[in-house]
Coordinates of C-alpha atoms and ligand atoms in Angstrom, one line a residue:
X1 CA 236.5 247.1 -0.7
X2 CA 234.4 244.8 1.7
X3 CA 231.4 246.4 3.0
X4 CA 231.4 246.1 6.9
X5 CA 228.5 245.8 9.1
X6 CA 228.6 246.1 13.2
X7 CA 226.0 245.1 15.6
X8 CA 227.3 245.6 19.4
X9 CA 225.3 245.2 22.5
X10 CA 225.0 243.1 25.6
X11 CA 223.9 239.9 26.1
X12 CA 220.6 238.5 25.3
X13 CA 219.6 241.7 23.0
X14 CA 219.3 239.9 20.1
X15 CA 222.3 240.5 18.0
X16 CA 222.5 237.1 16.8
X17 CA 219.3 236.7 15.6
X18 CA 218.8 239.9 13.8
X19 CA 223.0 239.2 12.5
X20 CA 222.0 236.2 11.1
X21 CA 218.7 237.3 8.9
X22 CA 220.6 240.3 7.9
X23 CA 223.4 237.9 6.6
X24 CA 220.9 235.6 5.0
X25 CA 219.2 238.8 3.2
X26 CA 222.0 240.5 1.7
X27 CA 224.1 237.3 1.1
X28 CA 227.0 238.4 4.0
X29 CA 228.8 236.5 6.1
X30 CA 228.1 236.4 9.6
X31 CA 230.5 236.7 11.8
X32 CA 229.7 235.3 15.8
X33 CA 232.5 237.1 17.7
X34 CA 231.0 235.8 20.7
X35 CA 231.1 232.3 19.6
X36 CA 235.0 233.0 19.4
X37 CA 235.3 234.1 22.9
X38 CA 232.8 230.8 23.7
X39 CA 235.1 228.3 21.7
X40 CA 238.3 229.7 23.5
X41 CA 236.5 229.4 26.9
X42 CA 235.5 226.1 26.2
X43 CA 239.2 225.2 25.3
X44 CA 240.3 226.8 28.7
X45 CA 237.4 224.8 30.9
X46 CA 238.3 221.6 29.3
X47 CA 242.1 222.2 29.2
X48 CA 241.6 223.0 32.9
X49 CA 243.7 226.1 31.9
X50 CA 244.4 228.6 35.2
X51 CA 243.0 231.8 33.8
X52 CA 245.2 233.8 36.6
X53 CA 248.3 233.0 34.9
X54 CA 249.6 234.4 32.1
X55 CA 251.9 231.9 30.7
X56 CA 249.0 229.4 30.8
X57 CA 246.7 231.5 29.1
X58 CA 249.2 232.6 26.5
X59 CA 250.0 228.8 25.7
X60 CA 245.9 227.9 25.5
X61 CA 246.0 231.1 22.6
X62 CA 248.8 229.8 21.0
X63 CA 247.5 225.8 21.0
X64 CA 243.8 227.0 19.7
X65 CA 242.7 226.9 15.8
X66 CA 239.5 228.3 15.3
X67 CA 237.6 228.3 11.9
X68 CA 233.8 229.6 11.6
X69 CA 232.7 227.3 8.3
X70 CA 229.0 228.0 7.9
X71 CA 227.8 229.2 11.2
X72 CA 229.8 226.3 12.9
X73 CA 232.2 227.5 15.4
X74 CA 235.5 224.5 15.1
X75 CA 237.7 224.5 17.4
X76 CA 240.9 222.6 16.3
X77 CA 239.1 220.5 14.1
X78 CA 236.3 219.8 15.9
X79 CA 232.6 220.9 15.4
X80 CA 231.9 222.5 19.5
X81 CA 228.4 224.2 18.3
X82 CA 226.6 222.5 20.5
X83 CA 228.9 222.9 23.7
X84 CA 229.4 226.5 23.8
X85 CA 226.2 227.7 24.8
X86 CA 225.9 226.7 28.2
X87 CA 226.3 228.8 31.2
X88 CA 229.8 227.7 32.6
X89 CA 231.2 228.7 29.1
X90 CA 229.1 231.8 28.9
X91 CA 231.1 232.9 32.3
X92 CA 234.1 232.4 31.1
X93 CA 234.0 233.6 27.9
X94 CA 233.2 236.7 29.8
X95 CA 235.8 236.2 32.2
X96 CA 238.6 235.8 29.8
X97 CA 237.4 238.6 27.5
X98 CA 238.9 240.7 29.7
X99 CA 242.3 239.1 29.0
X100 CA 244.9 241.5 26.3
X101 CA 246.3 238.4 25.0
X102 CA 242.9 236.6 24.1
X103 CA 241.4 240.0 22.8
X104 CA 244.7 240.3 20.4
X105 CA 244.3 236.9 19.3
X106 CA 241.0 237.2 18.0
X107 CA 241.1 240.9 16.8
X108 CA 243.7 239.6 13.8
X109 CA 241.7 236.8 12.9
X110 CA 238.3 238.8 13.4
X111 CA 239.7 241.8 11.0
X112 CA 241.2 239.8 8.3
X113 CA 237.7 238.3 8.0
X114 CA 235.9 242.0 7.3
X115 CA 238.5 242.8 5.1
X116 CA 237.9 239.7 3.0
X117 CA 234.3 239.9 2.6
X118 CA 231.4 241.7 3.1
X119 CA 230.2 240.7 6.8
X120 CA 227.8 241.5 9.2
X121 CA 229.7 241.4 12.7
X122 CA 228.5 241.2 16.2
X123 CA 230.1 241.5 19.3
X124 CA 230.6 243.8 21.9
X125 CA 233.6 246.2 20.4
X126 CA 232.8 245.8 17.1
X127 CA 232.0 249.5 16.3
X128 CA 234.5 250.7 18.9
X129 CA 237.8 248.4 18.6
X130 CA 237.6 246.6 16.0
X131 CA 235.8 247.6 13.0
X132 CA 236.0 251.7 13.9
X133 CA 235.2 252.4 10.3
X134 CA 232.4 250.5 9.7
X135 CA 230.1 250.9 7.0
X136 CA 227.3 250.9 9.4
X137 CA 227.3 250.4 13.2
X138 CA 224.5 249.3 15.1
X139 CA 224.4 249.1 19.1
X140 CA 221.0 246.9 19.7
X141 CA 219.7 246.7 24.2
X142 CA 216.9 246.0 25.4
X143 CA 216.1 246.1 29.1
X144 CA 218.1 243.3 31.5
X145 CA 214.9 242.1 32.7
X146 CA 213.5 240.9 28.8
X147 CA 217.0 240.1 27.7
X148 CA 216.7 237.5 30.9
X149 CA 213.4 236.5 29.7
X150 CA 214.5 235.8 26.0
X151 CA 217.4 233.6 27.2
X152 CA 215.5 231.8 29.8
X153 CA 212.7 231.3 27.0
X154 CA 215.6 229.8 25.0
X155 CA 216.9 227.6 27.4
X156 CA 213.7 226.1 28.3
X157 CA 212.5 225.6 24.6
X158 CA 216.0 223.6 24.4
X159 CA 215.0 221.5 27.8
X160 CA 217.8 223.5 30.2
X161 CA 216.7 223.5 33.9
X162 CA 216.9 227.2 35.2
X163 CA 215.1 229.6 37.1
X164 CA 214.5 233.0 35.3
X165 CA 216.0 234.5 38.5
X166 CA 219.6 232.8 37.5
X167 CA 219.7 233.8 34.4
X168 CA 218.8 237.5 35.1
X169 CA 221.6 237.8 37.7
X170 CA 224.0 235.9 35.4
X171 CA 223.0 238.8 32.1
X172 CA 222.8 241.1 34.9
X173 CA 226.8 240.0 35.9
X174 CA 228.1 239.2 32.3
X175 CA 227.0 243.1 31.6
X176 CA 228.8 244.8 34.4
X177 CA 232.1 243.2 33.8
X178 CA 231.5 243.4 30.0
X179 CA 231.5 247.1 30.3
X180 CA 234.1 247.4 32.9
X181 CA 237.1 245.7 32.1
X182 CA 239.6 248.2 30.9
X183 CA 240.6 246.9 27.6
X184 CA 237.6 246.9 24.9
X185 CA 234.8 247.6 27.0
X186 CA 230.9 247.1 25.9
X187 CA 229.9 250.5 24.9
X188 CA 228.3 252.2 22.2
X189 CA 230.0 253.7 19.3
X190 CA 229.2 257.6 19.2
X191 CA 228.7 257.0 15.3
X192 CA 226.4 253.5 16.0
X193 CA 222.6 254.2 15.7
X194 CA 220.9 252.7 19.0
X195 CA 217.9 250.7 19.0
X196 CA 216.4 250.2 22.1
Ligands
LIG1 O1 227.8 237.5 22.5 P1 228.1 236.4 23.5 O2 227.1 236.4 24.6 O3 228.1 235.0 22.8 O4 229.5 236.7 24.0 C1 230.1 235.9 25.1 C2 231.1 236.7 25.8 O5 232.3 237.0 25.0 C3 230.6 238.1 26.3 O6 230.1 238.0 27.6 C4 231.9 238.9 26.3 C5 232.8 238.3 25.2 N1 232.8 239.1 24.0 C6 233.6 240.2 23.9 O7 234.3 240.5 24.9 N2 233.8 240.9 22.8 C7 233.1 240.5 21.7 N3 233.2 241.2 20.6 C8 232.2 239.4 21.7 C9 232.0 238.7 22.9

């Protein structure tokens, strides 16, 4: 049996960072549920795909291979790392989250992964949806106004014009419908430990 970690938590809390030494330490594999949402948006925004239609949406799912080799997210066959980071997919990645059929796409593929390995998972539902038996759940916030400054730190460092202001109100926005859509929500597990 594959031992299962789960990190939830919004935006900007520092799930990634923490996933990823975690990972490195006890030889896991990291799994980037986030990037997944990010890869399909990215699909969608360059496909043009109109999100309020089902039958589009369902056809984008069906068209998109996804494969996460070493912390590179590749989406049908091509290596889109470095485009999936930026604030138009960040929206809608959290647009489409909200979405059954994209949730049930990646809930499979996200499963089968924990059940073949040992992996440290983040996300948002991770503890809730779709690892509820985790081996260990951890739901990891900090306050909106530092999770703004981390990202806007980030950007910066990478030479992305923002204002800290934007990217508070865009965490701030991704949060709210994060934990509001009816199908997954961002919440914490009553079993996860919280770290504030
Ligand atoms: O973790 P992230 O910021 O890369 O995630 C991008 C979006 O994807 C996030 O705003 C909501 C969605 N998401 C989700 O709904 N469920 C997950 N397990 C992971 C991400």
């Amino acid at each position: 049996m594959s031992i299962n970690v789960a990190i939830d938590g919004p935006a900007g809390a520092g799930k990634s960072t923490i996933a990823k030494k975690l990972a490195k330490e006890l030889d896991y594999i990291y799994v980037d549920t986030g990037a997944m949402y990010r890869a399909m948006a990215l699909y969608m925004i360059e496909q043009k795909t109109d999100i309020q239609h089902m039958d589009a949406v369902r056809s984008a799912c069906d068209a998109i291979t996804y494969s996460d080799g070493e912390q590179q997210v590749i989406l049908n066959g091509r290596n889109v790392n470095d485009f999936i980071r930026t604030e138009a997919v960040s929206e809608m990645s959290s647009k489409i989250s909200a979405i059954p059929e994209v949730r049930a796409k990646l809930l499979s593929l996200q499963r089968s992964l924990a059940a073949a390995s040992n992996v440290i998972m983040d996300g948002r539902d991770i503890g809730t949806h779709v690892l509820p038996n985790a081996d260990v759940k951890i739901f990891l916030t900090a306050d909106a106004h530092v999770r703004a400054l981390r990202r806007y730190e980030e950007f910066t460092a990478k030479g992305i014009d923002c204002t800290l202001e934007n990217v508070e109100r865009e965490v701030i926005e991704r949060d709210e419908r994060d934990m509001n859509r009816a199908i997954a929500p961002l919440k914490q597990a009553e079993d996860a430990v919280r770290v504030d």
